[in-house]
XYZ file of N, CA and C in Angstrom:
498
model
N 0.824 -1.193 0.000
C 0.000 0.000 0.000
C 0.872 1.263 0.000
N 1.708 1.360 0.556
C 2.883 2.412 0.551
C 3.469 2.743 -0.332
N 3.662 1.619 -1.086
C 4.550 2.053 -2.433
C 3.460 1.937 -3.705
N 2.142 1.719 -3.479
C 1.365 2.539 -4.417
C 0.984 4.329 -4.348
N 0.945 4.413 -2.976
C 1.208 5.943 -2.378
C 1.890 6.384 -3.072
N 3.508 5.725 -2.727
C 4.598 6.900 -3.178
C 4.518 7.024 -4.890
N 4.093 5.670 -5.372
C 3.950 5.563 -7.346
C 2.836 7.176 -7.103
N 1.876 6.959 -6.415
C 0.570 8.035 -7.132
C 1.407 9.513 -6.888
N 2.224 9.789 -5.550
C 2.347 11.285 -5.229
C 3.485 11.369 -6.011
N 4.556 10.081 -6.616
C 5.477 10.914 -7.588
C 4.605 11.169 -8.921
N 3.681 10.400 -9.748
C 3.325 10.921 -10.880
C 2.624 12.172 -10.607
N 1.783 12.915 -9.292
C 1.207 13.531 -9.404
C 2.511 14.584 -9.258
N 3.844 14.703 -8.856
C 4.524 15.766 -8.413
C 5.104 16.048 -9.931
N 5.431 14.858 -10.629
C 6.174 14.995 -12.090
C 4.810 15.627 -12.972
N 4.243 15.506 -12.844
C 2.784 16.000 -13.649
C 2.500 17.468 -13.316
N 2.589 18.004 -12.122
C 2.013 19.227 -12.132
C 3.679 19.916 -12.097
N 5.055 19.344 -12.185
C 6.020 20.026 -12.302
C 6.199 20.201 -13.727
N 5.724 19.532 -14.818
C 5.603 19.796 -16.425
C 5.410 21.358 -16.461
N 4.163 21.357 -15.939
C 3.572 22.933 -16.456
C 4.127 24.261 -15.458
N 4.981 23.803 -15.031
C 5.635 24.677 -13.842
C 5.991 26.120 -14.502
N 6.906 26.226 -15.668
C 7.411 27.430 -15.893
C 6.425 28.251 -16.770
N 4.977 26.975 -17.785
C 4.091 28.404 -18.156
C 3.420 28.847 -16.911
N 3.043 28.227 -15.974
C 2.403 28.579 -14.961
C 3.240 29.857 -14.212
N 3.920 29.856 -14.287
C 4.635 30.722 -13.411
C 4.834 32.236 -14.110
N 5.112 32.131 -15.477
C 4.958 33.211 -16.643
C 3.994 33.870 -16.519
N 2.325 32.931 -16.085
C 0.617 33.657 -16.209
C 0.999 33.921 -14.775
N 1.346 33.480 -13.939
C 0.713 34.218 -12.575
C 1.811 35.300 -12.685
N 2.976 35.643 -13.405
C 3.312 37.391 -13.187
C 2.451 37.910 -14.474
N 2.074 37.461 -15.652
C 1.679 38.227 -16.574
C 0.138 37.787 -16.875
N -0.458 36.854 -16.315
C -1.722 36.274 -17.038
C -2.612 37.432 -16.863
N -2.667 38.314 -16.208
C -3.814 39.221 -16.177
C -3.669 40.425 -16.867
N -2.277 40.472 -17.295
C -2.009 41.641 -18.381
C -3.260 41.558 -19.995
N -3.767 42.380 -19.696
C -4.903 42.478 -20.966
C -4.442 42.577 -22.330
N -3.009 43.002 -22.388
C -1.992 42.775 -24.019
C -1.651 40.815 -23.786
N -1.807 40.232 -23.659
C -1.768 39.284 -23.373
C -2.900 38.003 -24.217
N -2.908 36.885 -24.724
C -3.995 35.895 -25.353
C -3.622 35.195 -24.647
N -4.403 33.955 -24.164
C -3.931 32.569 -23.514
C -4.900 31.738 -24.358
N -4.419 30.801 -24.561
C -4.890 29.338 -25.345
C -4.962 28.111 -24.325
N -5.646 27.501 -24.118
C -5.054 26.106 -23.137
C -6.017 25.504 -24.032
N -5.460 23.973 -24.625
C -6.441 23.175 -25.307
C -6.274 21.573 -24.522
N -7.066 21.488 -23.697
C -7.152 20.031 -22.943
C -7.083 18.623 -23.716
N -7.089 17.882 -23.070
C -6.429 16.461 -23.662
C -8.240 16.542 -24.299
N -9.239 16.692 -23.163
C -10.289 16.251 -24.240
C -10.735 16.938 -25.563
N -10.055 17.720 -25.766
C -10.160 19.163 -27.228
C -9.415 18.239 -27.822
N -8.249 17.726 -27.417
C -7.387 17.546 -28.397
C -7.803 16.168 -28.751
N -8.350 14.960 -27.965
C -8.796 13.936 -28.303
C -10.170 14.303 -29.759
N -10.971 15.372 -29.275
C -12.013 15.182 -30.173
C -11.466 15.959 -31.092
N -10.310 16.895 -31.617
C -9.810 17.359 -32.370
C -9.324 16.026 -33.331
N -8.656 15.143 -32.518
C -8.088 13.930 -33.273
C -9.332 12.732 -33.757
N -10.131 12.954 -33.476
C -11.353 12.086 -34.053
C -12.317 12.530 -34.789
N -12.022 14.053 -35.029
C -13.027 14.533 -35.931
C -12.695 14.399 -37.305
N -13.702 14.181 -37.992
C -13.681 13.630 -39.257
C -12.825 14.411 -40.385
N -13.118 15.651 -40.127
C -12.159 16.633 -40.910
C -10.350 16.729 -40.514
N -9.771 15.912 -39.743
C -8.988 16.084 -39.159
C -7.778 15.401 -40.313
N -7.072 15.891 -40.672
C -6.146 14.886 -41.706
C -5.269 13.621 -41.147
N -4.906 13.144 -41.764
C -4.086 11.959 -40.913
C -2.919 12.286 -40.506
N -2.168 13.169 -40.860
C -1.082 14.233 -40.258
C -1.120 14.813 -39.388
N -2.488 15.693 -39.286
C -3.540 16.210 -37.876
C -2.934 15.192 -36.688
N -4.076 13.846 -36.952
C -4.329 13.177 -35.768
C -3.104 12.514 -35.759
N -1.968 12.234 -36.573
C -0.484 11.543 -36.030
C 0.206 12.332 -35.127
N -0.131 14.157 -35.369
C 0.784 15.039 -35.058
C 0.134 15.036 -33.016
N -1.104 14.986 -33.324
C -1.572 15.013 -31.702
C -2.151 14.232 -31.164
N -1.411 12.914 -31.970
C -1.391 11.942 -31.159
C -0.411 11.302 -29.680
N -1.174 11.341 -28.759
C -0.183 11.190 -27.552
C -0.114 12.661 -26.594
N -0.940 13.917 -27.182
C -0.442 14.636 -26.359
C -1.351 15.296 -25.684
N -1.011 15.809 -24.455
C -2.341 15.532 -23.004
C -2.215 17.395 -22.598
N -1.655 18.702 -23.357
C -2.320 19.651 -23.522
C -1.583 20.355 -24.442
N -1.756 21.985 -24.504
C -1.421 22.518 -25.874
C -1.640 24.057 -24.915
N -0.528 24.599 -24.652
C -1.049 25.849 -24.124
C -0.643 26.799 -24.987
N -0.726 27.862 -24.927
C -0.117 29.022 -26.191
C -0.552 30.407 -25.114
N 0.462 31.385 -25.198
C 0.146 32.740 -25.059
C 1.200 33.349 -25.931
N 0.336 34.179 -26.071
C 0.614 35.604 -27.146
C 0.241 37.287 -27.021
N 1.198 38.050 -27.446
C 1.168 39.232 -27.671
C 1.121 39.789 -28.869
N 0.472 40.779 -29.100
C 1.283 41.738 -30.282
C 1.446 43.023 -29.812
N 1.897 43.543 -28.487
C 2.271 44.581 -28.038
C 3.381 45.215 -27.980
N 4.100 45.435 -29.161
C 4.933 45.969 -29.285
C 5.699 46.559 -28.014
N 5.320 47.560 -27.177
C 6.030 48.068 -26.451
C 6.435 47.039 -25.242
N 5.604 45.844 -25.112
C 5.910 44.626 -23.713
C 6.675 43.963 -24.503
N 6.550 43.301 -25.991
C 6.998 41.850 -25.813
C 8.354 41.631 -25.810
N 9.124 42.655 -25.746
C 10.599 42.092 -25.516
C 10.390 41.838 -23.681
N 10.096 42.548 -23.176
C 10.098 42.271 -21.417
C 9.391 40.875 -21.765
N 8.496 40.211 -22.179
C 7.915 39.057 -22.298
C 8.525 38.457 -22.697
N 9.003 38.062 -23.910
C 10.223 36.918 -24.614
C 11.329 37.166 -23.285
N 11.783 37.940 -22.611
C 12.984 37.852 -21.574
C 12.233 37.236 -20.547
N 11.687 37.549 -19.853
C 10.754 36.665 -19.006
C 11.111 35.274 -19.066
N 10.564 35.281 -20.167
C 9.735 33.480 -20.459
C 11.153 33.087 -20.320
N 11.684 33.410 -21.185
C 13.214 32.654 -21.444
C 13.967 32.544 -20.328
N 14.152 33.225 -19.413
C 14.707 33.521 -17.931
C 14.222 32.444 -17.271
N 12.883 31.927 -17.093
C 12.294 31.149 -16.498
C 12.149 29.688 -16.739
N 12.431 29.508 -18.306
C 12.739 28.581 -18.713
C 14.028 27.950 -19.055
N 15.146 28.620 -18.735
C 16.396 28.065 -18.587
C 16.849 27.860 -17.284
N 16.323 29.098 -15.854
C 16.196 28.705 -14.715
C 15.674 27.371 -14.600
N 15.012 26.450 -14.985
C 14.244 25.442 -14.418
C 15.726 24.385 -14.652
N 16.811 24.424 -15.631
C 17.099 23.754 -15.646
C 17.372 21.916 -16.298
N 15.280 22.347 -16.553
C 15.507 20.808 -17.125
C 14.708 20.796 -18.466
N 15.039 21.587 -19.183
C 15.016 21.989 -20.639
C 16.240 21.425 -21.547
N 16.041 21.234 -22.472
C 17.453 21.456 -23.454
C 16.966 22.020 -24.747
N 17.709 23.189 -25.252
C 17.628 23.549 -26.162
C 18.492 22.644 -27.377
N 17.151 22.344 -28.092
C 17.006 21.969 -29.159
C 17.258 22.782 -30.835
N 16.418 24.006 -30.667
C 16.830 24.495 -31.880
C 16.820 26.228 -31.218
N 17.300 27.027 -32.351
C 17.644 28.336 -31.819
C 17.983 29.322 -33.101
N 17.450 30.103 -33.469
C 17.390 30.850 -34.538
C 17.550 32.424 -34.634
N 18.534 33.160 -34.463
C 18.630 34.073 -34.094
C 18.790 34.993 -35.147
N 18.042 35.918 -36.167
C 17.934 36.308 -37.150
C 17.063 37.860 -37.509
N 18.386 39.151 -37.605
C 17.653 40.181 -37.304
C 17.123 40.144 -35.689
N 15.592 40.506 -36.218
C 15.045 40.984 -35.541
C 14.210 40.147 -34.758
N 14.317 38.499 -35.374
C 13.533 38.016 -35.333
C 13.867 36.402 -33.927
N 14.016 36.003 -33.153
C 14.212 35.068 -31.814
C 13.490 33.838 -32.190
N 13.917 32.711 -32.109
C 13.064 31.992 -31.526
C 14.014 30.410 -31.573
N 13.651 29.859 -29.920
C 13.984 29.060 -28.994
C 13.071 27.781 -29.389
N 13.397 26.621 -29.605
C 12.515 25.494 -29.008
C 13.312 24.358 -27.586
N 13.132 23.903 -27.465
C 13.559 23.524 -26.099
C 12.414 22.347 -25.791
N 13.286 21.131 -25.415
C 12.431 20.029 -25.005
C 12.954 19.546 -23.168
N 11.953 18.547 -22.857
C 12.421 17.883 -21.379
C 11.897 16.516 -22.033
N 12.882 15.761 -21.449
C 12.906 13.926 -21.682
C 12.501 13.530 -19.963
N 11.908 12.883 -20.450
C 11.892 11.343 -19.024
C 11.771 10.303 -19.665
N 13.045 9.442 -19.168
C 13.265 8.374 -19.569
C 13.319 8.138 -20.698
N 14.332 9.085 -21.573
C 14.681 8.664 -23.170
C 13.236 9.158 -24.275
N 11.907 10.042 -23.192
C 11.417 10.145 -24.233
C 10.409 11.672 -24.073
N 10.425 12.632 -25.279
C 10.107 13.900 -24.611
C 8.842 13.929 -23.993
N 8.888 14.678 -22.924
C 7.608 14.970 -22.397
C 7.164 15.715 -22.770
N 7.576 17.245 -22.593
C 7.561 18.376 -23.171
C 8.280 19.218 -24.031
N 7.570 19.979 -25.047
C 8.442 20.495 -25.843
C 8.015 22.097 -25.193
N 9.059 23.436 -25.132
C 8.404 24.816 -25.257
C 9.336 25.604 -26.656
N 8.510 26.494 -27.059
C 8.852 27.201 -28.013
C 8.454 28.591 -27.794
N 9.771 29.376 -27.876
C 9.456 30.809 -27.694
C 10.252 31.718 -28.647
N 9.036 33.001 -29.090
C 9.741 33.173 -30.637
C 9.213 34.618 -30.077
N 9.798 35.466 -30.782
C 9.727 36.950 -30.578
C 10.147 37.485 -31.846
N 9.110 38.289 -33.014
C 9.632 39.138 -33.847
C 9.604 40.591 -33.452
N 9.472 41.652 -34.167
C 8.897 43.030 -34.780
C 7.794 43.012 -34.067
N 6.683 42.392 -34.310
C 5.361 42.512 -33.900
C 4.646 41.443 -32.706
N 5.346 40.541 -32.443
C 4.810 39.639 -32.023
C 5.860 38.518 -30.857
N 5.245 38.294 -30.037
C 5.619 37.107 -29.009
C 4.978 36.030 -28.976
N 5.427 34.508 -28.815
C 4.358 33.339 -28.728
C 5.541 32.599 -27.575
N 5.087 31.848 -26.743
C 5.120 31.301 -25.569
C 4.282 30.170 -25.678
N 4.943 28.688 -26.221
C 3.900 27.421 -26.378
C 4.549 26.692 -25.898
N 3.725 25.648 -25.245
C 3.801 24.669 -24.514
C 3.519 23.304 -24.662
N 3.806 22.132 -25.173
C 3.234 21.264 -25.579
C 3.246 19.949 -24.538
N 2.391 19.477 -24.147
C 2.806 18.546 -22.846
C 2.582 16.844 -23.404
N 3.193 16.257 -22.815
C 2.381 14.402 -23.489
C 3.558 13.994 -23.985
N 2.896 12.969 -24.908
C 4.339 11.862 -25.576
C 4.792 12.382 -27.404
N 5.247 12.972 -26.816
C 6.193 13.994 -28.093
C 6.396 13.497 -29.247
N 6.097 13.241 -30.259
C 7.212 12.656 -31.543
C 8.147 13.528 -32.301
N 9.171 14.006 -32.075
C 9.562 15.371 -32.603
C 9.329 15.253 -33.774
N 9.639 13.886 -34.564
C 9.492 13.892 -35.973
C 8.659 13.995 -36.524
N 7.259 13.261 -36.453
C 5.708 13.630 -36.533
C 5.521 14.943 -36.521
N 6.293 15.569 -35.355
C 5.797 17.464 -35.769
C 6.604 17.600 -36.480
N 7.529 17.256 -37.055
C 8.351 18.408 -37.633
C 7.663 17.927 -39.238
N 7.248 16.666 -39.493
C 6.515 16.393 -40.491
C 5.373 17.515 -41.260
N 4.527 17.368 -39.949
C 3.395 17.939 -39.635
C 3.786 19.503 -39.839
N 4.796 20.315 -39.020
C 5.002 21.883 -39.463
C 5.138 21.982 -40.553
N 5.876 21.444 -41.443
C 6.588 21.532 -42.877
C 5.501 21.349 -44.070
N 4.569 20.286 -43.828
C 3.090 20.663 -44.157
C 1.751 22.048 -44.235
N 2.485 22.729 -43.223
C 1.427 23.571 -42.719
C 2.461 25.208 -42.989
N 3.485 24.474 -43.313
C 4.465 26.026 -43.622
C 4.719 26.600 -42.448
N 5.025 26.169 -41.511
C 5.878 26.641 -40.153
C 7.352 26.164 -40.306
N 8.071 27.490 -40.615
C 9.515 27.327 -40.975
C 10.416 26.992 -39.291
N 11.175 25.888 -39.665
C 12.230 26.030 -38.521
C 12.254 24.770 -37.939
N 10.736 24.354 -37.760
C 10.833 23.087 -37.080
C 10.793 21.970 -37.793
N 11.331 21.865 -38.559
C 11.849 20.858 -40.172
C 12.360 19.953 -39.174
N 13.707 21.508 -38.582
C 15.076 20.657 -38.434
C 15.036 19.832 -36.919
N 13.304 19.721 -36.770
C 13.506 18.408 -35.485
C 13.492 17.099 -35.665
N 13.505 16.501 -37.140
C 13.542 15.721 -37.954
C 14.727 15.006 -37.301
N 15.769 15.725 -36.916
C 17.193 15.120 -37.057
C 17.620 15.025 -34.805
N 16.499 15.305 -34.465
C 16.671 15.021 -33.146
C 16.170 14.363 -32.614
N 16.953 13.171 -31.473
C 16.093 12.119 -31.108
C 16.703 11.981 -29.630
């Protein structure tokens, strides 16, 4: 009985430590009104993946994954304090690795994964141009390659090159 205890309070401590650093981003900025938040739950994303219109690229790409958070700006005068933020907070944690990194002009942007046990849990991606900040979060059983399939389809430049990370 004890060591079903300790199995339930470590998955529940590794589970709510996933979402630790967007969480921590919304409680200094979530109430800023220049600000969008997205959260799409495992059950959005389940009936996202079973709906009929969904391509088979769709449902390969989100298959396995248990949420989808996104915040965004286009406030010019915040989002550099925002892209520094996020990024501050997400290399503080430590248990990130940057994956890809694109530094061009004017234009930022970070992806960064966490493994347990040889396999990603989470991916975050944080990109900052001219006009715009995005702060995403992807939680569940990762296929980098499946997305990077899946971006290159949909014309999201950059994440091709997760093709080649494993």
């Amino acid at each position: 009985m004890r060591k079903q205890i300790l199995i339930l309070f470590i998955i529940l401590i590794s589970s709510s430590s996933q979402a630790q650093v967007m969480n921590a981003f919304l409680d200094k900025y979530g109430k800023d009104e220049n600000i969008i938040v997205v959260n799409i739950g495992k059950r959005m994303l389940d009936k996202m993946q079973s709906d009929s219109l969904a391509t088979p690229e769709l449902q390969k790409a989100i298959d396995g994954l248990e949420s989808i958070r996104i915040v965004s700006s286009n406030d010019q005068e915040i989002i550099g304090a925002y892209y520094q933020s996020a990024y501050e907070l997400v290399h503080k944690t430590k248990k990130f690795t940057e994956v890809l990194s694109i530094d061009h002009e004017d234009e930022l942007l970070h992806i960064l994964i966490k493994k347990t046990k040889e396999k990603v849990n989470e991916l975050v991606l944080l990109s900052k141009d001219k006009k715009d900040f995005h702060f995403i979060s992807l939680q569940g059983n990762i296929q980098l390659d499946v997305l990077a399939k899946y971006s290159e389809n949909i014309g999201v430049k950059g994440l091709e090159k997760l093709n080649n990370i494993q």
